[in-house]
PDB file of C-alpha atoms in Angstrom:
ATOM      1  CA  MET A   1      97.030 176.871  58.327  1.00 36.00           C
ATOM      2  CA  ASN A   2      99.217 177.101  61.123  1.00 47.00           C
ATOM      3  CA  GLU A   3     100.035 173.051  62.600  1.00 55.00           C
ATOM      4  CA  THR A   4      99.075 171.578  66.582  1.00 65.00           C
ATOM      5  CA  ARG A   5     101.577 172.779  68.420  1.00 80.00           C
ATOM      6  CA  LEU A   6     101.548 169.581  70.963  1.00 79.00           C
ATOM      7  CA  HIS A   7     103.644 169.369  74.709  1.00 87.00           C
ATOM      8  CA  ARG A   8     105.792 166.734  73.900  1.00 88.00           C
ATOM      9  CA  LEU A   9     108.734 164.320  74.919  1.00 85.00           C
ATOM     10  CA  GLU A  10     111.765 163.563  72.923  1.00 85.00           C
ATOM     11  CA  ALA A  11     113.014 159.538  73.435  1.00 81.00           C
ATOM     12  CA  THR A  12     115.936 160.378  75.197  1.00 81.00           C
ATOM     13  CA  ASP A  13     114.519 162.438  77.490  1.00 83.00           C
ATOM     14  CA  GLU A  14     115.353 159.752  81.591  1.00 79.00           C
ATOM     15  CA  ARG A  15     112.850 162.472  83.299  1.00 83.00           C
ATOM     16  CA  GLN A  16     111.070 160.580  85.823  1.00 82.00           C
ATOM     17  CA  TYR A  17     109.685 163.371  87.862  1.00 84.00           C
ATOM     18  CA  MET A  18     106.936 165.978  86.880  1.00 89.00           C
ATOM     19  CA  ILE A  19     107.931 169.434  86.484  1.00 88.00           C
ATOM     20  CA  ARG A  20     103.738 170.186  86.677  1.00 89.00           C
ATOM     21  CA  GLU A  21     101.272 170.485  89.600  1.00 89.00           C
ATOM     22  CA  GLY A  22      98.578 168.187  89.199  1.00 93.00           C
ATOM     23  CA  TYR A  23      99.895 165.936  86.076  1.00 95.00           C
ATOM     24  CA  GLU A  24     101.678 166.722  82.912  1.00 95.00           C
ATOM     25  CA  VAL A  25     100.298 165.824  79.181  1.00 95.00           C
ATOM     26  CA  TYR A  26     102.884 164.666  75.403  1.00 95.00           C
ATOM     27  CA  GLU A  27     103.562 163.129  72.451  1.00 94.00           C
ATOM     28  CA  LYS A  28     106.834 160.611  72.649  1.00 92.00           C
ATOM     29  CA  GLN A  29     107.876 158.709  69.173  1.00 91.00           C
ATOM     30  CA  GLY A  30     110.367 156.367  69.250  1.00 88.00           C
ATOM     31  CA  ALA A  31     112.221 153.264  71.336  1.00 85.00           C
ATOM     32  CA  PRO A  32     112.250 155.841  74.734  1.00 83.00           C
ATOM     33  CA  LEU A  33     116.169 154.904  74.943  1.00 72.00           C
ATOM     34  CA  GLY A  34     116.371 157.139  77.907  1.00 67.00           C
ATOM     35  CA  ALA A  35     113.950 154.024  79.910  1.00 73.00           C
ATOM     36  CA  ILE A  36     115.806 151.348  79.472  1.00 77.00           C
ATOM     37  CA  ALA A  37     116.386 150.703  83.101  1.00 80.00           C
ATOM     38  CA  PHE A  38     114.177 150.657  86.199  1.00 87.00           C
ATOM     39  CA  HIS A  39     112.377 152.639  87.632  1.00 88.00           C
ATOM     40  CA  TYR A  40     108.796 154.560  89.700  1.00 90.00           C
ATOM     41  CA  HIS A  41     107.477 156.910  90.869  1.00 90.00           C
ATOM     42  CA  SER A  42     104.765 158.426  93.085  1.00 89.00           C
ATOM     43  CA  PHE A  43     102.819 159.080  90.624  1.00 94.00           C
ATOM     44  CA  TYR A  44     100.606 156.978  88.559  1.00 96.00           C
ATOM     45  CA  GLU A  45     101.667 156.674  84.596  1.00 97.00           C
ATOM     46  CA  ILE A  46      99.080 155.829  81.538  1.00 97.00           C
ATOM     47  CA  ILE A  47     100.745 154.634  78.064  1.00 96.00           C
ATOM     48  CA  TYR A  48      98.539 155.028  75.075  1.00 98.00           C
ATOM     49  CA  VAL A  49      99.318 152.850  72.023  1.00 96.00           C
ATOM     50  CA  LEU A  50      99.070 155.840  68.832  1.00 95.00           C
ATOM     51  CA  GLU A  51     100.927 154.178  66.046  1.00 94.00           C
ATOM     52  CA  GLY A  52     103.209 151.707  65.933  1.00 94.00           C
ATOM     53  CA  GLU A  53     104.239 149.224  68.544  1.00 93.00           C
ATOM     54  CA  TYR A  54     105.668 149.372  72.088  1.00 93.00           C
ATOM     55  CA  SER A  55     106.527 147.061  74.741  1.00 92.00           C
ATOM     56  CA  SER A  56     107.012 147.982  78.467  1.00 93.00           C
ATOM     57  CA  MET A  57     107.672 145.355  81.937  1.00 92.00           C
ATOM     58  CA  LEU A  58     106.571 146.462  84.322  1.00 93.00           C
ATOM     59  CA  GLU A  59     108.486 144.022  87.513  1.00 88.00           C
ATOM     60  CA  ASN A  60     107.458 140.410  86.187  1.00 88.00           C
ATOM     61  CA  GLN A  61     105.514 140.631  82.918  1.00 91.00           C
ATOM     62  CA  THR A  62     106.146 142.804  79.739  1.00 92.00           C
ATOM     63  CA  TYR A  63     103.037 143.599  78.284  1.00 94.00           C
ATOM     64  CA  HIS A  64     103.695 143.841  74.245  1.00 92.00           C
ATOM     65  CA  MET A  65     101.158 146.472  72.539  1.00 93.00           C
ATOM     66  CA  LYS A  66      99.718 147.863  69.505  1.00 94.00           C
ATOM     67  CA  LYS A  67      97.849 151.133  68.261  1.00 95.00           C
ATOM     68  CA  GLY A  68      94.894 151.511  70.283  1.00 96.00           C
ATOM     69  CA  ASP A  69      96.097 149.571  73.235  1.00 97.00           C
ATOM     70  CA  LEU A  70      96.589 151.674  76.761  1.00 97.00           C
ATOM     71  CA  LEU A  71      98.720 150.588  80.236  1.00 97.00           C
ATOM     72  CA  LEU A  72      97.913 151.923  83.205  1.00 97.00           C
ATOM     73  CA  ILE A  73     101.350 152.133  85.684  1.00 96.00           C
ATOM     74  CA  ASP A  74     100.454 152.241  89.367  1.00 96.00           C
ATOM     75  CA  CYS A  75     102.186 154.950  91.711  1.00 93.00           C
ATOM     76  CA  ASN A  76     105.593 152.542  93.081  1.00 92.00           C
ATOM     77  CA  VAL A  77     105.340 150.036  90.509  1.00 93.00           C
ATOM     78  CA  MET A  78     109.112 149.156  88.627  1.00 92.00           C
ATOM     79  CA  HIS A  79     108.674 149.198  85.159  1.00 92.00           C
ATOM     80  CA  LYS A  80     111.001 150.031  82.109  1.00 90.00           C
ATOM     81  CA  TYR A  81     110.649 150.153  78.612  1.00 89.00           C
ATOM     82  CA  HIS A  82     110.922 146.293  77.159  1.00 87.00           C
ATOM     83  CA  PHE A  83     113.805 146.887  74.107  1.00 82.00           C
ATOM     84  CA  ILE A  84     112.935 145.246  70.818  1.00 81.00           C
ATOM     85  CA  GLU A  85     115.832 145.860  67.400  1.00 80.00           C
ATOM     86  CA  LYS A  86     115.050 148.354  65.262  1.00 82.00           C
ATOM     87  CA  LYS A  87     109.847 147.376  66.642  1.00 86.00           C
ATOM     88  CA  HIS A  88     110.055 150.546  67.659  1.00 89.00           C
ATOM     89  CA  ASP A  89     111.332 153.183  65.494  1.00 87.00           C
ATOM     90  CA  THR A  90     107.890 153.779  64.229  1.00 89.00           C
ATOM     91  CA  SER A  91     105.789 154.040  67.907  1.00 93.00           C
ATOM     92  CA  LYS A  92     103.801 157.495  68.880  1.00 94.00           C
ATOM     93  CA  ARG A  93     103.074 157.389  71.890  1.00 95.00           C
ATOM     94  CA  ILE A  94     101.185 159.839  74.507  1.00 96.00           C
ATOM     95  CA  ILE A  95     102.397 159.780  77.732  1.00 96.00           C
ATOM     96  CA  LEU A  96     100.017 160.821  81.217  1.00 97.00           C
ATOM     97  CA  TRP A  97     101.384 161.722  84.153  1.00 97.00           C
ATOM     98  CA  VAL A  98      99.015 162.565  87.493  1.00 97.00           C
ATOM     99  CA  THR A  99      99.079 163.443  90.249  1.00 94.00           C
ATOM    100  CA  ARG A 100      96.793 161.426  93.889  1.00 91.00           C
ATOM    101  CA  GLU A 101      96.534 163.975  94.687  1.00 92.00           C
ATOM    102  CA  MET A 102      94.590 165.871  91.140  1.00 94.00           C
ATOM    103  CA  LEU A 103      92.125 161.794  91.205  1.00 95.00           C
ATOM    104  CA  GLN A 104      91.495 162.810  94.173  1.00 92.00           C
ATOM    105  CA  SER A 105      90.665 166.114  94.066  1.00 93.00           C
ATOM    106  CA  LEU A 106      87.867 165.653  90.405  1.00 94.00           C
ATOM    107  CA  SER A 107      86.592 162.173  92.027  1.00 91.00           C
ATOM    108  CA  GLY A 108      84.232 163.855  94.723  1.00 80.00           C
ATOM    109  CA  GLU A 109      82.373 161.081  96.996  1.00 79.00           C
ATOM    110  CA  GLU A 110      80.830 158.527  94.539  1.00 79.00           C
ATOM    111  CA  MET A 111      83.144 157.717  92.577  1.00 89.00           C
ATOM    112  CA  ASP A 112      87.599 156.645  93.212  1.00 93.00           C
ATOM    113  CA  LEU A 113      89.005 157.312  89.944  1.00 96.00           C
ATOM    114  CA  SER A 114      91.727 156.244  90.479  1.00 95.00           C
ATOM    115  CA  ALA A 115      90.616 153.066  91.525  1.00 94.00           C
ATOM    116  CA  CYS A 116      91.277 152.184  87.869  1.00 95.00           C
ATOM    117  CA  PHE A 117      95.013 150.858  89.070  1.00 95.00           C
ATOM    118  CA  ARG A 118      93.852 148.847  91.591  1.00 90.00           C
ATOM    119  CA  GLY A 119      92.894 144.752  91.587  1.00 77.00           C
ATOM    120  CA  GLN A 120      92.680 144.253  87.941  1.00 79.00           C
ATOM    121  CA  SER A 121      93.974 141.434  86.592  1.00 78.00           C
ATOM    122  CA  SER A 122      96.340 143.011  83.832  1.00 87.00           C
ATOM    123  CA  CYS A 123      97.588 146.659  83.096  1.00 93.00           C
ATOM    124  CA  ALA A 124      97.004 146.773  79.498  1.00 95.00           C
ATOM    125  CA  TYR A 125      94.068 146.859  77.577  1.00 96.00           C
ATOM    126  CA  HIS A 126      92.330 146.581  74.389  1.00 95.00           C
ATOM    127  CA  PHE A 127      88.738 148.350  74.424  1.00 96.00           C
ATOM    128  CA  PRO A 128      86.025 148.610  71.641  1.00 96.00           C
ATOM    129  CA  ILE A 129      86.633 151.584  68.999  1.00 96.00           C
ATOM    130  CA  TYR A 130      84.310 153.415  70.492  1.00 96.00           C
ATOM    131  CA  TYR A 131      85.351 153.444  73.507  1.00 97.00           C
ATOM    132  CA  GLU A 132      88.900 153.944  72.536  1.00 96.00           C
ATOM    133  CA  GLU A 133      88.685 156.947  69.446  1.00 96.00           C
ATOM    134  CA  MET A 134      86.206 157.820  73.336  1.00 97.00           C
ATOM    135  CA  LEU A 135      89.454 157.807  75.561  1.00 97.00           C
ATOM    136  CA  ARG A 136      92.186 159.485  72.364  1.00 96.00           C
ATOM    137  CA  GLY A 137      90.201 162.514  71.941  1.00 96.00           C
ATOM    138  CA  TYR A 138      90.559 163.099  75.522  1.00 96.00           C
ATOM    139  CA  LEU A 139      94.452 162.896  75.635  1.00 97.00           C
ATOM    140  CA  LEU A 140      94.654 164.310  72.243  1.00 94.00           C
ATOM    141  CA  LYS A 141      92.496 167.582  73.613  1.00 92.00           C
ATOM    142  CA  LEU A 142      95.245 167.477  76.673  1.00 94.00           C
ATOM    143  CA  VAL A 143      98.179 167.357  75.544  1.00 92.00           C
ATOM    144  CA  MET A 144      97.600 170.037  72.928  1.00 88.00           C
ATOM    145  CA  ALA A 145      99.974 173.730  73.571  1.00 77.00           C
ATOM    146  CA  GLU A 146      96.718 175.188  72.934  1.00 77.00           C
ATOM    147  CA  LEU A 147      93.521 174.856  72.023  1.00 75.00           C
ATOM    148  CA  PRO A 148      91.949 176.375  68.272  1.00 75.00           C
ATOM    149  CA  ASP A 149      89.148 179.536  69.428  1.00 75.00           C
ATOM    150  CA  VAL A 150      90.567 178.619  73.024  1.00 67.00           C
ATOM    151  CA  PHE A 151      92.269 182.464  73.478  1.00 69.00           C
ATOM    152  CA  SER A 152      92.455 182.311  77.409  1.00 81.00           C
ATOM    153  CA  PRO A 153      95.439 180.114  79.430  1.00 80.00           C
ATOM    154  CA  GLN A 154      92.818 180.407  82.208  1.00 85.00           C
ATOM    155  CA  ALA A 155      89.795 178.329  80.105  1.00 86.00           C
ATOM    156  CA  LYS A 156      92.285 174.978  78.695  1.00 84.00           C
ATOM    157  CA  GLN A 157      93.289 174.975  82.430  1.00 88.00           C
ATOM    158  CA  VAL A 158      89.201 174.268  82.832  1.00 90.00           C
ATOM    159  CA  LEU A 159      88.541 172.699  79.467  1.00 90.00           C
ATOM    160  CA  ASP A 160      91.169 169.910  80.637  1.00 92.00           C
ATOM    161  CA  ARG A 161      90.218 169.538  84.117  1.00 94.00           C
ATOM    162  CA  GLY A 162      86.785 168.401  81.765  1.00 95.00           C
ATOM    163  CA  TYR A 163      88.215 166.189  79.845  1.00 95.00           C
ATOM    164  CA  LEU A 164      90.885 165.048  81.973  1.00 97.00           C
ATOM    165  CA  THR A 165      87.965 163.925  84.668  1.00 96.00           C
ATOM    166  CA  LEU A 166      85.854 162.298  81.382  1.00 97.00           C
ATOM    167  CA  PHE A 167      88.996 160.751  80.251  1.00 98.00           C
ATOM    168  CA  PHE A 168      89.117 158.400  83.464  1.00 97.00           C
ATOM    169  CA  VAL A 169      85.405 158.181  84.027  1.00 96.00           C
ATOM    170  CA  TYR A 170      85.170 156.564  81.362  1.00 96.00           C
ATOM    171  CA  LEU A 171      88.343 154.511  82.195  1.00 97.00           C
ATOM    172  CA  ASN A 172      87.185 153.229  84.668  1.00 96.00           C
ATOM    173  CA  MET A 173      83.933 151.822  83.671  1.00 95.00           C
ATOM    174  CA  LEU A 174      86.118 149.991  81.119  1.00 96.00           C
ATOM    175  CA  CYS A 175      88.203 148.781  83.601  1.00 94.00           C
ATOM    176  CA  SER A 176      86.554 147.126  85.388  1.00 91.00           C
ATOM    177  CA  ARG A 177      85.263 144.447  82.502  1.00 91.00           C
ATOM    178  CA  ARG A 178      87.399 142.166  82.702  1.00 89.00           C
ATOM    179  CA  GLU A 179      87.937 141.003  79.063  1.00 92.00           C
ATOM    180  CA  TYR A 180      89.436 144.160  77.500  1.00 94.00           C
ATOM    181  CA  GLY A 181      92.682 143.790  79.613  1.00 93.00           C
ATOM    182  CA  PHE A 182      95.749 141.744  78.510  1.00 92.00           C
ATOM    183  CA  SER A 183      95.373 138.387  77.390  1.00 82.00           C
ATOM    184  CA  ARG A 184      98.234 136.532  78.364  1.00 76.00           C
ATOM    185  CA  GLU A 185      99.581 135.486  74.478  1.00 75.00           C
ATOM    186  CA  ASP A 186      99.794 139.264  74.524  1.00 77.00           C
ATOM    187  CA  THR A 187     101.638 138.827  77.911  1.00 88.00           C
ATOM    188  CA  ILE A 188     105.579 137.236  78.741  1.00 89.00           C
ATOM    189  CA  PHE A 189     105.433 135.699  82.016  1.00 90.00           C
ATOM    190  CA  HIS A 190     108.768 136.809  83.593  1.00 90.00           C
ATOM    191  CA  PRO A 191     109.079 133.802  87.128  1.00 92.00           C
ATOM    192  CA  MET A 192     112.594 135.099  87.266  1.00 94.00           C
ATOM    193  CA  ALA A 193     112.477 138.582  88.030  1.00 92.00           C
ATOM    194  CA  ALA A 194     109.090 137.560  89.976  1.00 92.00           C
ATOM    195  CA  GLN A 195     110.747 134.696  93.016  1.00 95.00           C
ATOM    196  CA  VAL A 196     113.420 137.879  93.311  1.00 96.00           C
ATOM    197  CA  ALA A 197     110.594 139.900  93.790  1.00 94.00           C
ATOM    198  CA  ASP A 198     108.705 138.170  96.394  1.00 95.00           C
ATOM    199  CA  TYR A 199     111.241 136.912  97.703  1.00 97.00           C
ATOM    200  CA  ILE A 200     112.960 140.793  99.050  1.00 96.00           C
ATOM    201  CA  GLU A 201     109.243 141.709  99.748  1.00 95.00           C
ATOM    202  CA  ASN A 202     108.723 138.350 101.771  1.00 96.00           C
ATOM    203  CA  HIS A 203     112.440 139.962 103.755  1.00 97.00           C
ATOM    204  CA  ILE A 204     112.569 143.193 103.004  1.00 96.00           C
ATOM    205  CA  GLY A 205     112.911 144.379 106.431  1.00 96.00           C
ATOM    206  CA  GLU A 206     115.864 141.745 106.572  1.00 96.00           C
ATOM    207  CA  PRO A 207     119.347 141.198 105.576  1.00 95.00           C
ATOM    208  CA  ILE A 208     119.305 139.997 101.571  1.00 96.00           C
ATOM    209  CA  SER A 209     122.500 138.330 100.565  1.00 96.00           C
ATOM    210  CA  VAL A 210     123.390 138.153  96.576  1.00 96.00           C
ATOM    211  CA  GLU A 211     123.551 134.786  97.236  1.00 96.00           C
ATOM    212  CA  GLU A 212     120.614 133.905  99.236  1.00 96.00           C
ATOM    213  CA  LEU A 213     118.264 135.583  96.035  1.00 97.00           C
ATOM    214  CA  ALA A 214     120.498 132.843  93.412  1.00 96.00           C
ATOM    215  CA  ARG A 215     119.480 130.409  95.003  1.00 96.00           C
ATOM    216  CA  GLN A 216     115.938 131.296  95.177  1.00 95.00           C
ATOM    217  CA  VAL A 217     115.613 130.615  91.880  1.00 95.00           C
ATOM    218  CA  HIS A 218     119.248 128.151  92.188  1.00 95.00           C
ATOM    219  CA  MET A 219     122.100 129.723  89.954  1.00 96.00           C
ATOM    220  CA  SER A 220     124.925 130.296  90.513  1.00 96.00           C
ATOM    221  CA  LYS A 221     125.201 133.842  91.839  1.00 96.00           C
ATOM    222  CA  TYR A 222     127.212 134.817  88.871  1.00 95.00           C
ATOM    223  CA  HIS A 223     124.659 133.224  86.009  1.00 96.00           C
ATOM    224  CA  PHE A 224     122.067 135.016  88.318  1.00 96.00           C
ATOM    225  CA  LEU A 225     123.258 138.816  88.745  1.00 96.00           C
ATOM    226  CA  ARG A 226     124.390 138.218  84.372  1.00 95.00           C
ATOM    227  CA  LYS A 227     120.730 137.236  84.692  1.00 94.00           C
ATOM    228  CA  PHE A 228     119.411 139.694  86.069  1.00 94.00           C
ATOM    229  CA  LYS A 229     120.442 143.349  85.141  1.00 92.00           C
ATOM    230  CA  GLU A 230     120.441 141.500  80.870  1.00 89.00           C
ATOM    231  CA  GLN A 231     116.403 141.305  81.973  1.00 88.00           C
ATOM    232  CA  THR A 232     115.605 143.873  84.264  1.00 87.00           C
ATOM    233  CA  GLY A 233     118.193 146.796  83.233  1.00 85.00           C
ATOM    234  CA  VAL A 234     119.190 146.881  87.215  1.00 89.00           C
ATOM    235  CA  THR A 235     122.310 145.823  89.358  1.00 93.00           C
ATOM    236  CA  VAL A 236     120.691 143.142  92.211  1.00 95.00           C
ATOM    237  CA  HIS A 237     121.891 145.696  94.112  1.00 95.00           C
ATOM    238  CA  SER A 238     119.947 148.548  93.254  1.00 94.00           C
ATOM    239  CA  PHE A 239     116.619 147.186  92.801  1.00 94.00           C
ATOM    240  CA  VAL A 240     116.908 145.944  96.397  1.00 96.00           C
ATOM    241  CA  LEU A 241     117.436 148.873  97.744  1.00 96.00           C
ATOM    242  CA  HIS A 242     114.539 150.945  94.958  1.00 94.00           C
ATOM    243  CA  LYS A 243     111.670 147.681  96.741  1.00 96.00           C
ATOM    244  CA  ARG A 244     113.167 149.590 100.437  1.00 97.00           C
ATOM    245  CA  LEU A 245     113.361 152.667  99.180  1.00 96.00           C
ATOM    246  CA  ILE A 246     108.613 152.176  97.785  1.00 95.00           C
ATOM    247  CA  ARG A 247     108.354 150.422 101.414  1.00 96.00           C
ATOM    248  CA  ALA A 248     109.524 152.931 102.932  1.00 96.00           C
ATOM    249  CA  SER A 249     107.909 155.625 100.813  1.00 94.00           C
ATOM    250  CA  GLU A 250     104.396 154.089 101.555  1.00 94.00           C
ATOM    251  CA  GLU A 251     105.065 153.711 104.796  1.00 95.00           C
ATOM    252  CA  LEU A 252     105.724 157.518 105.825  1.00 95.00           C
ATOM    253  CA  LEU A 253     102.562 157.985 104.366  1.00 91.00           C
ATOM    254  CA  GLN A 254     100.353 156.328 106.691  1.00 93.00           C
ATOM    255  CA  GLY A 255     102.133 157.945 108.754  1.00 93.00           C
ATOM    256  CA  VAL A 256     104.426 154.893 110.655  1.00 94.00           C
ATOM    257  CA  ASN A 257     106.610 156.702 113.282  1.00 94.00           C
ATOM    258  CA  MET A 258     110.467 157.507 111.551  1.00 95.00           C
ATOM    259  CA  THR A 259     112.363 155.556 113.633  1.00 95.00           C
ATOM    260  CA  GLN A 260     110.705 152.432 112.464  1.00 96.00           C
ATOM    261  CA  VAL A 261     109.929 153.383 108.576  1.00 96.00           C
ATOM    262  CA  TRP A 262     114.025 152.858 108.218  1.00 96.00           C
ATOM    263  CA  GLN A 263     113.902 149.888 110.126  1.00 96.00           C
ATOM    264  CA  ASN A 264     110.776 148.429 108.427  1.00 96.00           C
ATOM    265  CA  ALA A 265     112.410 148.890 105.122  1.00 97.00           C
ATOM    266  CA  GLY A 266     115.478 146.948 106.340  1.00 96.00           C
ATOM    267  CA  PHE A 267     118.122 150.006 106.491  1.00 96.00           C
ATOM    268  CA  SER A 268     120.964 149.262 108.736  1.00 93.00           C
ATOM    269  CA  ASP A 269     121.312 153.392 109.577  1.00 94.00           C
ATOM    270  CA  TYR A 270     119.192 156.434 109.615  1.00 95.00           C
ATOM    271  CA  SER A 271     121.906 157.843 107.478  1.00 95.00           C
ATOM    272  CA  SER A 272     122.022 155.490 104.878  1.00 95.00           C
ATOM    273  CA  PHE A 273     118.867 156.070 104.874  1.00 96.00           C
ATOM    274  CA  LEU A 274     118.501 159.866 104.410  1.00 96.00           C
ATOM    275  CA  ARG A 275     121.006 159.657 101.727  1.00 96.00           C
ATOM    276  CA  ASN A 276     119.255 157.505  99.539  1.00 94.00           C
ATOM    277  CA  PHE A 277     115.668 158.195 100.275  1.00 94.00           C
ATOM    278  CA  LYS A 278     117.175 162.051  99.589  1.00 92.00           C
ATOM    279  CA  HIS A 279     118.273 160.927  95.679  1.00 90.00           C
ATOM    280  CA  ALA A 280     115.941 158.657  95.131  1.00 88.00           C
ATOM    281  CA  PHE A 281     113.412 161.402  95.418  1.00 87.00           C
ATOM    282  CA  GLY A 282     114.617 164.445  95.249  1.00 86.00           C
ATOM    283  CA  MET A 283     114.109 165.557  98.931  1.00 90.00           C
ATOM    284  CA  PRO A 284     114.135 164.323 103.005  1.00 93.00           C
ATOM    285  CA  PRO A 285     111.329 161.685 103.855  1.00 94.00           C
ATOM    286  CA  GLY A 286     109.824 164.669 106.149  1.00 93.00           C
ATOM    287  CA  ARG A 287     109.735 167.104 103.528  1.00 92.00           C
ATOM    288  CA  TYR A 288     108.012 164.122 102.163  1.00 91.00           C
ATOM    289  CA  ARG A 289     105.618 162.893 103.723  1.00 91.00           C
ATOM    290  CA  LYS A 290     104.107 166.602 104.477  1.00 88.00           C
ATOM    291  CA  GLU A 291     103.914 167.229 100.350  1.00 84.00           C
ATOM    292  CA  MET A 292     102.476 164.195  99.919  1.00 81.00           C
ATOM    293  CA  LEU A 293     100.012 163.789 102.655  1.00 74.00           C
TER     294      LEU A 293
END
């Protein structure tokens, strides 16, 4: 009997962009050492733990997940794998990436299927076994490169849209139940990262110095630089830059004038904004706005 072929990503694969239109689903095994620094993307991400344990830091909270848990990551949220030596070597996960446009096309007028990513008190969930097994079943169907007895790629594509719709309909209903979200005991709050992120958000259009950020968290400059890199996996400069780019990308999609976009995000000039935006998103801001709207 032939082994079922699955879409897989190697644990060391650093790719954080989509190569398919609409959505991608992969199985990933082992500690993902290609994702130990903060990163973000313009699509939604869901991580489902099939086996073992897994930990992830979103902005200022770390979630320690076990078999059956799901983590929901909104667009443009800074996140990274939280490394614990030998803890996740046997971890197996399903990774789902899906665009805003895809969820909009599945939603219809009655239900916004992207709502589960916003406005919740937790980003991680553990559902009762019946619902968890149902969601896992849909994900396992999606991650299969081929479905038994389905010989047409077109039929597989239609079925996948159905599984994707069912998955998100049930996920949205379940996420609205507060009791299924992670409790405080399952998460670690990082006050330094929270203070730094809050200050940057509130002063995003201004020059922001390392010295001022260090004062906000009552540390010396060099102690702050070391602790921040240790906790987030990125330098302070890189963190501030990416926060500016996230703000710019959001305003682009809101139709803000291009000059106002880079000024509101705190860039000193357009050329600096353009260079950094193209490096982060792989395209100039004008094209980004055209393709994402």
